[in-house]
Every structure is written in structure tokens, then in C-alpha cells.
Amino acid sequence: DAGVIQSPRHEVTEMGQEVTLRCKPISGHNSLFWYRQTMMRGLELLIYFNNNVPIDDSGMPEDRFSAKMPNASFSTLKIQPSEPRDSAVYFCASSSGTSGSVKNIQYFGAGTRLSVL
Amino acid sequence: AQTVTQSQPEMSVQEAETVTLSCTYDTSESDYYLFWYKQPPSRQMILVIRQEAYKQQNATENRFSVNFQKAAKSFSLKISDSQLGDAAMYFCAYSGNKLVFGAGTILRVKS
């Protein structure tokens, strides 16, 4: 299995630009998670989907952030407009299980390092 | 809200020696899971070990084992026979209705 695939690996953009991060979960997994990692705040859960439906988006920092999962094999996290404080590493993770809950093992992608200048 | 505390920002261990990383958590839930993840410089998050709260037996995975003290809400990770490849950031994580990570402990392995 190829694992969770994220693209791009690195993204550098200017303040005010739209940024789209992409994630392909492990085939057969029914839950997908987006995390943000910064030095100041550590790893934070932004949103998670179960069977392509957003279950908990309470971690999404503000309206500039949006996430979609149009099908079981693809998800995007969009930031519009981007700001320098959005600079972080963004991880996508997926898991499987009958409960589809966060109690199942999550497998992480390699992350996208975002720099907003 | 659930919280996870890793009180050791950084630890060092001599190659082939044993090291223990500490983790405590706070929760009012009775059903939950605990995890240790490893993040090497490549930044890939790798699952090291998982413990179900309802199991009294401590989880073991080769050189990695945990000391799970449910009443004390403590979940430490012991690494035996440390290897250079064990050098990484280690995160303790609590999973109830959400996965919550601790701040991490940097582990350095000396040759």
C-alpha cells in the first residue's frame, strides 16, 4: 500500500493568495483527518471526515479555512486568503474501522510544509 | 476537555541503554485509547504503540513497551536497547472523542 499521500510536499506563497493542500487516504479507509503542526501550538486537529461527511470541524481556525472530501479517495484543505500565521506543517491522516471513530489507528501522510510570506 | 502533558521537552540516552518517556493525561471518559507516535527528522508520523484503556495488560511492541497506570492517568513509554534510529520527537496522544497530542519529547541517542 502506498500509504497516505499528500501534495505538495512544500508550498511557498504570498499573503493573500489561495492555497490548496491535497490528500489521498489509504484505500479502504473510511475516516480522514487534517492536522496542523506549529512550534507554538503543537499538533492540532482541524477537521475530520467519516464516510466523506465532515463530523467535527471545531478545530478549523476561521472561515478562511475550508475542507472538502468529494469522494473516498480525495480530500482538500483550502486557505483563502492565506496569511503569514498560517505557516505550518499540515498533515492528513486516515483510519479504518467499524466505528469510524478517532479510536482507530491513524496513518499519517508526510505532511505539507506551508510558508506564507 | 482532555489534555495530554509531556513534562520532558528533551531526553538523551546512550546507545543500547534504556530510556523512559513520561506522559500524563486528564479525562473524565472511561473508554479511550492511548498512543505513542514517533516523528523523525523526515517529519513522517509513525505509530509506535497503542494501548486500550480497558486492558490492564501493558502493550509491548518489540523494544517498546508502556507502563499504563489508569488510576494515575499515566502512560509512559520505555525504549529498551536504544538505537541511533530511535532518535526522534515522540508524541503521546489520547483518543476519546478526539485525538489530542502532547507537546512532544525530543529523544537524542548518543553513540
XYZ file of N, CA and C in Angstrom:
684
model
N 0.855 -1.192 0.000
C 0.000 0.000 0.000
C 0.891 1.242 0.000
N 0.451 2.280 -0.742
C 1.281 3.474 -0.865
C 1.197 4.343 0.362
N 0.263 4.117 1.251
C 0.121 4.976 2.396
C -0.684 6.211 2.058
N -0.773 7.126 3.011
C -1.472 8.386 2.786
C -0.563 9.300 1.969
N -1.100 9.834 0.905
C -0.289 10.666 0.002
C -0.764 12.110 0.073
N 0.164 12.998 0.356
C -0.149 14.417 0.415
C 0.648 15.167 -0.649
N 0.015 16.185 -1.184
C 0.725 17.057 -2.126
C 0.231 18.489 -1.965
N 1.095 19.466 -2.231
C 2.524 19.287 -2.465
C 3.272 19.001 -1.170
N 4.526 18.689 -1.274
C 5.362 18.449 -0.090
C 5.735 19.770 0.567
N 5.975 20.744 -0.281
C 6.288 22.090 0.191
C 5.480 23.084 -0.635
N 5.050 24.160 0.036
C 4.309 25.200 -0.670
C 4.754 26.548 -0.111
N 5.195 27.407 -1.006
C 5.550 28.770 -0.612
C 4.637 29.711 -1.387
N 3.989 30.609 -0.676
C 3.052 31.509 -1.329
C 3.113 32.875 -0.656
N 2.467 33.817 -1.283
C 2.441 35.163 -0.716
C 1.111 35.415 -0.008
N 1.179 36.243 0.973
C -0.009 36.598 1.743
C -1.138 37.040 0.803
N -2.317 36.533 1.085
C -3.475 36.886 0.285
C -3.806 35.884 -0.802
N -2.870 35.016 -1.117
C -3.101 34.017 -2.159
C -3.906 32.840 -1.615
N -4.558 32.162 -2.520
C -5.280 30.938 -2.162
C -4.319 29.755 -2.183
N -4.454 28.901 -1.191
C -3.613 27.705 -1.088
C -4.511 26.475 -0.995
N -4.195 25.457 -1.770
C -4.954 24.206 -1.700
C -4.007 23.052 -1.429
N -4.258 22.344 -0.344
C -3.485 21.165 0.014
C -4.326 19.930 -0.296
N -3.652 18.880 -0.746
C -4.371 17.698 -1.213
C -3.969 16.456 -0.451
N -4.905 15.541 -0.356
C -4.655 14.306 0.391
C -5.387 13.144 -0.262
N -4.657 12.040 -0.392
C -5.261 10.792 -0.847
C -5.127 9.794 0.296
N -6.217 9.369 0.901
C -6.120 8.429 2.036
C -5.777 7.025 1.560
N -5.490 6.172 2.500
C -5.246 4.769 2.198
C -6.550 4.145 1.698
N -6.450 3.399 0.625
C -7.624 2.782 0.030
C -8.345 1.902 1.054
N -9.655 2.096 1.183
C -10.441 1.305 2.117
C -10.658 1.978 3.463
N -9.885 3.005 3.735
C -10.094 3.731 4.994
C -11.321 4.620 4.877
N -12.091 4.711 5.963
C -13.330 5.469 5.894
C -13.309 6.762 6.721
N -12.192 7.040 7.360
C -12.074 8.294 8.107
C -10.826 9.040 7.659
N -10.963 10.360 7.570
C -9.838 11.189 7.145
C -9.751 12.394 8.068
N -8.511 12.752 8.410
C -8.255 13.812 9.390
C -7.258 14.817 8.815
N -7.465 16.079 9.119
C -6.493 17.133 8.809
C -5.964 17.721 10.114
N -4.629 17.802 10.205
C -3.972 18.373 11.373
C -3.053 19.506 10.934
N -2.773 20.394 11.888
C -1.783 21.442 11.676
C -0.744 21.335 12.794
N 0.529 21.440 12.428
C 1.603 21.376 13.418
C 2.422 22.646 13.381
N 2.507 23.334 14.510
C 3.348 24.513 14.659
C 4.172 24.373 15.938
N 5.235 25.147 16.007
C 6.068 25.113 17.208
C 5.268 25.592 18.426
N 4.456 26.603 18.216
C 3.757 27.210 19.348
C 2.608 26.354 19.859
N 1.866 25.730 18.962
C 0.629 25.054 19.345
C 0.702 23.541 19.184
N 1.818 23.025 18.696
C 1.942 21.578 18.534
C 1.036 21.067 17.436
N 0.540 19.848 17.627
C -0.350 19.208 16.657
C -1.801 19.464 17.034
N -2.540 20.046 16.095
C -3.953 20.358 16.348
C -4.814 19.683 15.285
N -5.897 19.075 15.733
C -6.863 18.519 14.793
C -7.718 19.658 14.244
N -7.762 19.770 12.922
C -8.560 20.819 12.293
C -9.970 20.326 11.987
N -10.052 19.162 11.348
C -11.346 18.633 10.918
C -11.199 17.146 10.663
N -12.294 16.395 10.837
C -12.243 15.031 10.361
C -13.546 14.617 9.693
N -13.385 13.726 8.739
C -14.484 13.200 7.931
C -14.659 11.709 8.237
N -15.900 11.280 8.178
C -16.200 9.855 8.234
C -17.131 9.534 7.078
N -16.731 8.584 6.243
C -17.504 8.272 5.034
C -17.806 9.524 4.221
N -16.798 10.362 4.061
C -16.817 11.575 3.245
C -17.631 12.713 3.848
N -18.170 12.543 5.027
C -19.006 13.562 5.659
C -18.210 14.225 6.788
N -18.176 15.564 6.819
C -17.467 16.222 7.928
C -18.182 15.966 9.247
N -17.442 15.451 10.225
C -18.020 15.095 11.515
C -17.737 16.162 12.568
N -16.518 16.658 12.569
C -16.120 17.644 13.576
C -15.162 18.631 12.942
N -15.609 19.868 12.782
C -14.742 20.909 12.209
C -14.459 21.996 13.239
N -14.607 21.667 14.495
C -14.429 22.671 15.546
C -12.997 23.179 15.640
N -12.063 22.455 15.068
C -10.673 22.883 15.106
C -10.275 23.807 13.964
N -11.157 23.994 13.021
C -10.847 24.897 11.907
C -10.746 26.317 12.459
N -9.606 26.971 12.238
C -9.354 28.228 12.938
C -10.316 29.359 12.574
N -10.680 29.471 11.340
C -11.581 30.562 10.952
C -12.115 30.292 9.553
N -12.966 31.214 9.110
C -13.652 30.997 7.844
C -12.718 30.948 6.642
N -11.517 31.394 6.808
C -10.575 31.339 5.683
C -10.198 29.901 5.344
N -10.441 29.005 6.289
C -10.111 27.594 6.101
C -11.366 26.814 5.709
N -11.212 25.962 4.698
C -12.318 25.076 4.328
C -11.746 23.739 3.882
N -12.495 22.683 4.097
C -12.058 21.346 3.704
C -13.201 20.623 3.034
N -12.841 19.829 2.037
C -13.836 19.044 1.320
C -13.340 17.623 1.139
N -14.298 16.737 0.988
C -13.967 15.355 0.657
C -15.009 14.882 -0.349
N -14.777 15.153 -1.624
C -15.781 14.830 -2.647
C -15.980 13.342 -2.878
N -14.964 12.543 -2.538
C -15.113 11.092 -2.661
C -14.166 10.415 -1.678
N -14.227 9.114 -1.627
C -13.484 8.361 -0.604
C -11.982 8.388 -0.809
N -11.530 8.860 -1.951
C -10.093 8.786 -2.231
C -9.426 10.146 -2.363
N -10.126 11.208 -1.957
C -9.521 12.519 -2.160
C -10.117 13.550 -1.206
N -9.230 14.390 -0.674
C -9.690 15.485 0.174
C -8.794 16.695 -0.061
N -9.361 17.877 0.132
C -8.589 19.109 0.024
C -8.800 19.974 1.261
N -7.756 20.708 1.573
C -7.822 21.747 2.607
C -7.422 23.048 1.930
N -8.322 24.019 1.975
C -8.077 25.268 1.273
C -7.992 26.416 2.262
N -7.067 27.317 1.988
C -6.933 28.522 2.794
C -7.045 29.705 1.834
N -8.017 30.549 2.075
C -8.252 31.687 1.197
C -8.867 32.836 1.980
N -8.196 33.973 2.092
C -6.821 34.241 1.686
C -5.826 33.763 2.743
N -4.640 33.415 2.310
C -3.631 32.932 3.260
C -2.960 34.107 3.976
N -2.485 33.830 5.191
C -1.789 34.824 5.999
C -0.496 34.206 6.542
N 0.492 35.045 6.871
C 1.766 34.501 7.380
C 1.572 33.578 8.589
N 0.591 33.835 9.436
C 0.394 32.993 10.618
C -0.161 31.612 10.275
N -0.504 31.395 9.022
C -0.929 30.062 8.587
C 0.266 29.159 8.289
N 1.455 29.709 8.309
C 2.653 28.916 8.034
C 2.777 27.796 9.065
N 2.872 26.570 8.579
C 2.878 25.393 9.453
C 3.092 24.166 8.583
N 3.158 23.015 9.244
C 3.109 21.749 8.524
C 1.694 21.193 8.684
N 1.083 20.848 7.568
C -0.282 20.327 7.579
C -0.224 18.837 7.258
N -0.806 18.064 8.160
C -0.826 16.612 7.987
C -2.229 16.135 7.674
N -2.285 15.117 6.854
C -3.506 14.381 6.607
C -3.291 12.976 7.158
N -4.328 12.392 7.733
C -4.249 11.030 8.260
C -5.537 10.301 7.909
N -5.457 8.988 7.815
C -6.668 8.210 7.566
C -6.700 6.993 8.473
N -7.900 6.471 8.664
C -8.058 5.285 9.502
C -9.254 4.484 9.026
N -9.335 3.251 9.503
C -10.466 2.396 9.148
C -11.004 1.741 10.403
N -12.199 1.239 10.336
C -12.786 0.582 11.497
C -14.280 0.689 11.440
N -14.925 -0.215 12.102
C -16.383 -0.241 12.059
C -16.992 0.986 12.713
N -16.303 1.521 13.719
C -16.874 2.689 14.385
C -16.565 3.967 13.634
N -15.518 3.949 12.835
C -15.107 5.149 12.114
C -14.704 6.267 13.047
N -14.342 5.926 14.258
C -14.046 6.965 15.236
C -12.555 7.218 15.337
N -12.213 8.183 16.127
C -10.815 8.532 16.317
C -10.078 7.469 17.140
N -10.743 6.446 17.614
C -10.078 5.434 18.417
C -9.296 4.451 17.564
N -9.530 4.457 16.281
C -8.780 3.564 15.418
C -7.425 4.171 15.093
N -6.481 3.310 14.739
C -5.131 3.783 14.443
C -5.174 4.703 13.235
N -4.533 5.840 13.375
C -4.451 6.776 12.257
C -3.080 6.669 11.601
N -3.095 6.648 10.283
C -1.876 6.590 9.488
C -1.701 7.949 8.824
N -0.518 8.510 9.034
C -0.275 9.877 8.599
C 0.458 9.937 7.266
N 0.164 11.003 6.518
C 0.953 11.330 5.352
C 2.233 12.038 5.774
N 3.053 12.383 4.799
C 4.351 13.009 5.078
C 4.223 14.489 5.392
N 3.038 15.042 5.200
C 2.816 16.436 5.533
C 3.156 17.386 4.402
N 2.545 18.570 4.459
C 2.860 19.673 3.544
C 3.371 20.830 4.381
N 4.592 21.264 4.082
C 5.124 22.429 4.785
C 4.695 23.679 4.021
N 3.878 24.498 4.657
C 3.370 25.716 4.040
C 4.077 26.929 4.611
N 4.582 27.757 3.719
C 5.190 29.024 4.124
C 4.451 30.148 3.419
N 3.893 31.050 4.211
C 3.179 32.204 3.655
C 4.012 33.449 3.936
N 4.465 34.080 2.878
C 5.377 35.225 3.025
C 4.636 36.552 3.110
N -12.311 19.324 28.954
C -11.579 18.928 27.755
C -10.387 18.065 28.147
N -10.075 17.145 27.253
C -8.951 16.260 27.525
C -7.637 16.983 27.276
N -6.655 16.697 28.118
C -5.324 17.271 27.936
C -4.283 16.178 28.073
N -3.175 16.379 27.404
C -2.050 15.446 27.451
C -0.798 16.244 27.782
N -0.058 15.796 28.767
C 1.121 16.512 29.213
C 2.366 15.641 29.107
N 3.341 16.147 28.387
C 4.648 15.504 28.335
C 5.620 16.469 29.002
N 6.076 16.098 30.165
C 6.836 17.038 31.001
C 8.304 17.124 30.642
N 8.771 16.263 29.748
C 10.186 16.245 29.378
C 10.337 16.788 27.961
N 10.780 18.025 27.795
C 10.937 18.550 26.435
C 12.017 17.793 25.660
N 13.025 17.313 26.398
C 14.141 16.663 25.725
C 14.741 15.594 26.644
N 15.140 14.481 26.033
C 15.796 13.406 26.780
C 16.970 12.896 25.958
N 17.964 12.367 26.662
C 19.116 11.755 25.990
C 19.332 10.351 26.549
N 19.822 9.480 25.688
C 20.111 8.107 26.124
C 21.330 7.606 25.371
N 22.097 6.801 26.025
C 23.251 6.179 25.387
C 22.759 4.977 24.570
N 23.364 4.800 23.423
C 23.026 3.655 22.590
C 23.085 2.370 23.422
N 22.102 1.510 23.226
C 21.957 0.218 23.901
C 21.375 0.331 25.313
N 21.224 1.543 25.808
C 20.620 1.721 27.126
C 19.093 1.849 27.016
N 18.468 1.972 28.187
C 17.007 2.073 28.258
C 16.602 3.483 28.667
N 15.534 3.962 28.082
C 15.039 5.299 28.413
C 13.521 5.234 28.557
N 12.994 6.062 29.444
C 11.545 6.126 29.660
C 11.055 7.544 29.437
N 10.057 7.677 28.590
C 9.435 8.964 28.300
C 8.098 9.049 29.033
N 7.859 10.167 29.679
C 6.679 10.312 30.527
C 5.512 10.955 29.793
N 4.325 10.587 30.230
C 3.104 11.180 29.678
C 1.999 11.056 30.715
N 1.308 12.133 30.958
C 0.109 12.080 31.786
C -1.029 12.720 31.011
N -2.236 12.363 31.368
C -3.392 12.895 30.654
C -4.519 13.144 31.643
N -5.458 13.913 31.199
C -6.595 14.230 32.046
C -7.867 13.992 31.245
N -8.780 13.229 31.811
C -10.033 12.947 31.133
C -11.077 12.479 32.133
N -12.325 12.651 31.758
C -13.420 12.113 32.560
C -14.063 10.925 31.849
N -13.537 10.584 30.682
C -14.069 9.458 29.930
C -13.534 8.151 30.494
N -14.276 7.090 30.280
C -13.839 5.781 30.755
C -13.343 4.906 29.606
N -13.763 5.223 28.404
C -13.397 4.436 27.241
C -12.533 5.289 26.322
N -11.286 4.910 26.189
C -10.388 5.697 25.346
C -9.175 4.850 24.985
N -8.385 5.397 24.086
C -7.151 4.746 23.668
C -5.997 5.732 23.892
N -4.831 5.177 24.032
C -3.617 5.990 24.154
C -2.604 5.517 23.128
N -1.852 6.448 22.592
C -0.893 6.132 21.543
C 0.440 6.825 21.824
N 1.489 6.232 21.307
C 2.766 6.921 21.168
C 3.093 6.934 19.676
N 3.393 8.151 19.189
C 3.825 8.327 17.816
C 5.253 8.847 17.823
N 5.979 8.475 16.794
C 7.358 8.922 16.616
C 7.419 9.801 15.382
N 8.124 10.939 15.480
C 8.309 11.804 14.321
C 9.804 12.053 14.120
N 10.431 11.323 13.201
C 11.855 11.548 12.914
C 12.030 12.830 12.116
N 13.271 13.202 11.810
C 13.513 14.436 11.042
C 12.795 14.476 9.697
N 12.477 13.327 9.148
C 11.717 13.296 7.894
C 10.312 13.849 8.074
N 9.892 14.038 9.331
C 8.599 14.550 9.812
C 7.431 13.593 9.610
N 7.686 12.407 9.103
C 6.631 11.401 8.991
C 6.200 10.967 10.379
N 4.916 10.950 10.652
C 4.385 10.492 11.940
C 4.208 8.979 11.872
N 4.871 8.278 12.778
C 4.860 6.820 12.749
C 4.306 6.299 14.065
N 3.321 5.425 13.990
C 2.762 4.834 15.203
C 3.778 3.895 15.829
N 4.012 4.078 17.123
C 4.934 3.213 17.855
C 4.174 2.130 18.600
N 3.122 2.527 19.329
C 2.413 1.579 20.174
C 1.051 2.143 20.558
N 0.090 1.235 20.828
C -1.257 1.644 21.194
C -1.712 0.865 22.420
N -2.480 1.528 23.272
C -2.988 0.891 24.487
C -4.478 1.204 24.618
N -5.282 0.154 24.794
C -6.699 0.364 25.068
C -6.890 0.539 26.570
N -7.683 1.506 26.958
C -7.837 1.827 28.375
C -8.450 0.687 29.174
N -9.269 -0.133 28.527
C -9.938 -1.204 29.267
C -9.032 -2.408 29.496
N -7.875 -2.406 28.876
C -6.934 -3.512 29.054
C -5.942 -3.175 30.157
N -5.830 -4.050 31.122
C -4.882 -3.818 32.207
C -3.464 -4.171 31.789
N -3.342 -5.108 30.865
C -2.004 -5.534 30.446
C -1.337 -4.447 29.623
N -0.099 -4.167 29.951
C 0.648 -3.153 29.230
C 1.012 -3.638 27.830
N 0.836 -2.743 26.853
C 1.173 -3.087 25.475
C 2.689 -3.158 25.289
N 3.089 -4.058 24.425
C 4.513 -4.229 24.097
C 4.651 -4.414 22.601
N 5.678 -3.782 22.052
C 5.962 -3.901 20.625
C 7.476 -3.953 20.470
N 8.011 -5.173 20.441
C 9.469 -5.370 20.319
C 10.207 -4.631 21.450
N 11.029 -3.643 21.117
C 11.813 -2.946 22.139
C 11.011 -1.849 22.865
N 9.792 -1.646 22.446
C 8.966 -0.588 23.001
C 7.884 -1.184 23.893
N 7.742 -0.619 25.069
C 6.680 -1.065 25.973
C 6.145 0.144 26.729
N 4.947 -0.013 27.257
C 4.354 1.088 28.004
C 4.101 0.648 29.435
N 4.035 1.656 30.308
C 3.590 1.463 31.679
C 2.320 2.294 31.830
N 1.191 1.609 31.756
C -0.102 2.266 31.780
C -0.684 2.180 33.184
N -0.846 3.318 33.805
C -1.417 3.404 35.142
C -2.717 4.203 35.033
N -3.837 3.496 34.893
C -5.093 4.167 34.604
C -5.535 5.090 35.730
N -5.416 4.633 36.949
C -5.860 5.451 38.074
C -5.045 6.741 38.175
N -3.773 6.627 37.888
C -2.893 7.795 37.947
C -2.921 8.587 36.654
N -3.595 8.062 35.625
C -3.654 8.690 34.296
C -2.247 8.958 33.781
N -1.483 7.895 33.805
C -0.099 7.967 33.369
C 0.144 6.921 32.294
N 0.953 7.273 31.309
C 1.180 6.388 30.148
C 2.604 6.623 29.651
N 3.566 5.976 30.266
C 4.958 6.205 29.891
C 5.415 5.174 28.867
N 6.395 5.565 28.086
C 6.964 4.715 27.034
C 8.387 4.343 27.408
N 8.669 3.050 27.412
C 10.019 2.585 27.676
C 10.624 2.040 26.388
N 11.814 2.542 26.079
C 12.543 2.059 24.908
C 13.775 1.320 25.421
N 13.849 0.052 25.136
C 14.979 -0.773 25.565
C 15.989 -0.898 24.440
N 17.258 -1.102 24.831
C 18.310 -1.303 23.826
C 18.240 -0.217 22.751
N 18.307 1.031 23.176
C 18.135 2.171 22.274
C 19.089 2.114 21.091
N 18.559 2.491 19.942
C 19.345 2.515 18.716
C 19.368 3.935 18.153
N 20.369 4.188 17.318
C 20.501 5.535 16.737
C 19.240 5.929 15.978
N 18.597 4.942 15.378
C 17.387 5.220 14.615
C 16.188 5.579 15.475
N 16.332 5.452 16.779
C 15.230 5.832 17.671
C 15.192 7.343 17.904
N 16.231 8.046 17.511
C 16.276 9.493 17.702
C 15.154 10.150 16.910
N 14.316 10.893 17.630
C 13.133 11.486 17.003
C 12.389 12.303 18.051
N 11.309 12.942 17.612
C 10.352 13.554 18.528
C 9.285 12.502 18.800
N 8.947 12.312 20.071
C 7.923 11.334 20.440
C 6.707 12.056 21.010
N 5.557 11.710 20.459
C 4.312 12.313 20.895
C 3.424 11.272 21.570
N 2.927 11.644 22.717
C 1.896 10.873 23.392
C 0.552 11.428 22.926
N -0.415 10.553 22.698
C -1.717 11.019 22.219
C -2.842 10.277 22.914
N -3.884 11.015 23.220
C -5.086 10.473 23.851
C -6.206 10.476 22.834
N -6.955 9.400 22.765
C -8.064 9.336 21.830
C -9.332 8.902 22.525
N -10.247 9.848 22.678
C -11.577 9.545 23.176
C -12.540 9.932 22.083
N -13.173 11.073 22.219
C -13.963 11.563 21.095
C -13.121 12.421 20.156
N -11.897 12.710 20.557
C -10.946 13.431 19.715
C -9.551 12.922 20.008
N -8.680 13.055 19.014
C -7.278 12.696 19.231
C -6.548 13.960 19.668
N -5.971 13.918 20.879
C -5.258 15.063 21.441
C -3.808 14.672 21.662
N -2.897 15.493 21.162
C -1.475 15.207 21.266
C -0.821 16.011 22.374
N 0.201 15.425 22.981
C 1.056 16.172 23.876
C 2.028 17.032 23.077
N 2.838 17.808 23.787
C 3.756 18.741 23.137
C 4.970 18.046 22.544
N 5.214 16.821 22.953
C 6.320 16.061 22.383
C 7.568 16.077 23.251
N 8.374 15.038 23.106
C 9.675 14.924 23.759
C 10.709 14.592 22.697
N 11.757 15.406 22.622
C 12.840 15.116 21.689
C 13.761 14.087 22.333
N 13.980 12.986 21.668
C 14.885 11.956 22.165
C 16.170 11.980 21.350
N 17.284 12.151 22.034
C 18.599 12.098 21.389
C 19.289 10.806 21.817
N 19.901 10.135 20.878
C 20.592 8.881 21.153
C 22.080 9.090 20.890
N 22.892 8.855 21.904
C 24.334 9.081 21.798
C 25.044 7.767 21.472
N 25.989 7.853 20.554
C 26.745 6.648 20.193
C 28.008 6.531 21.036
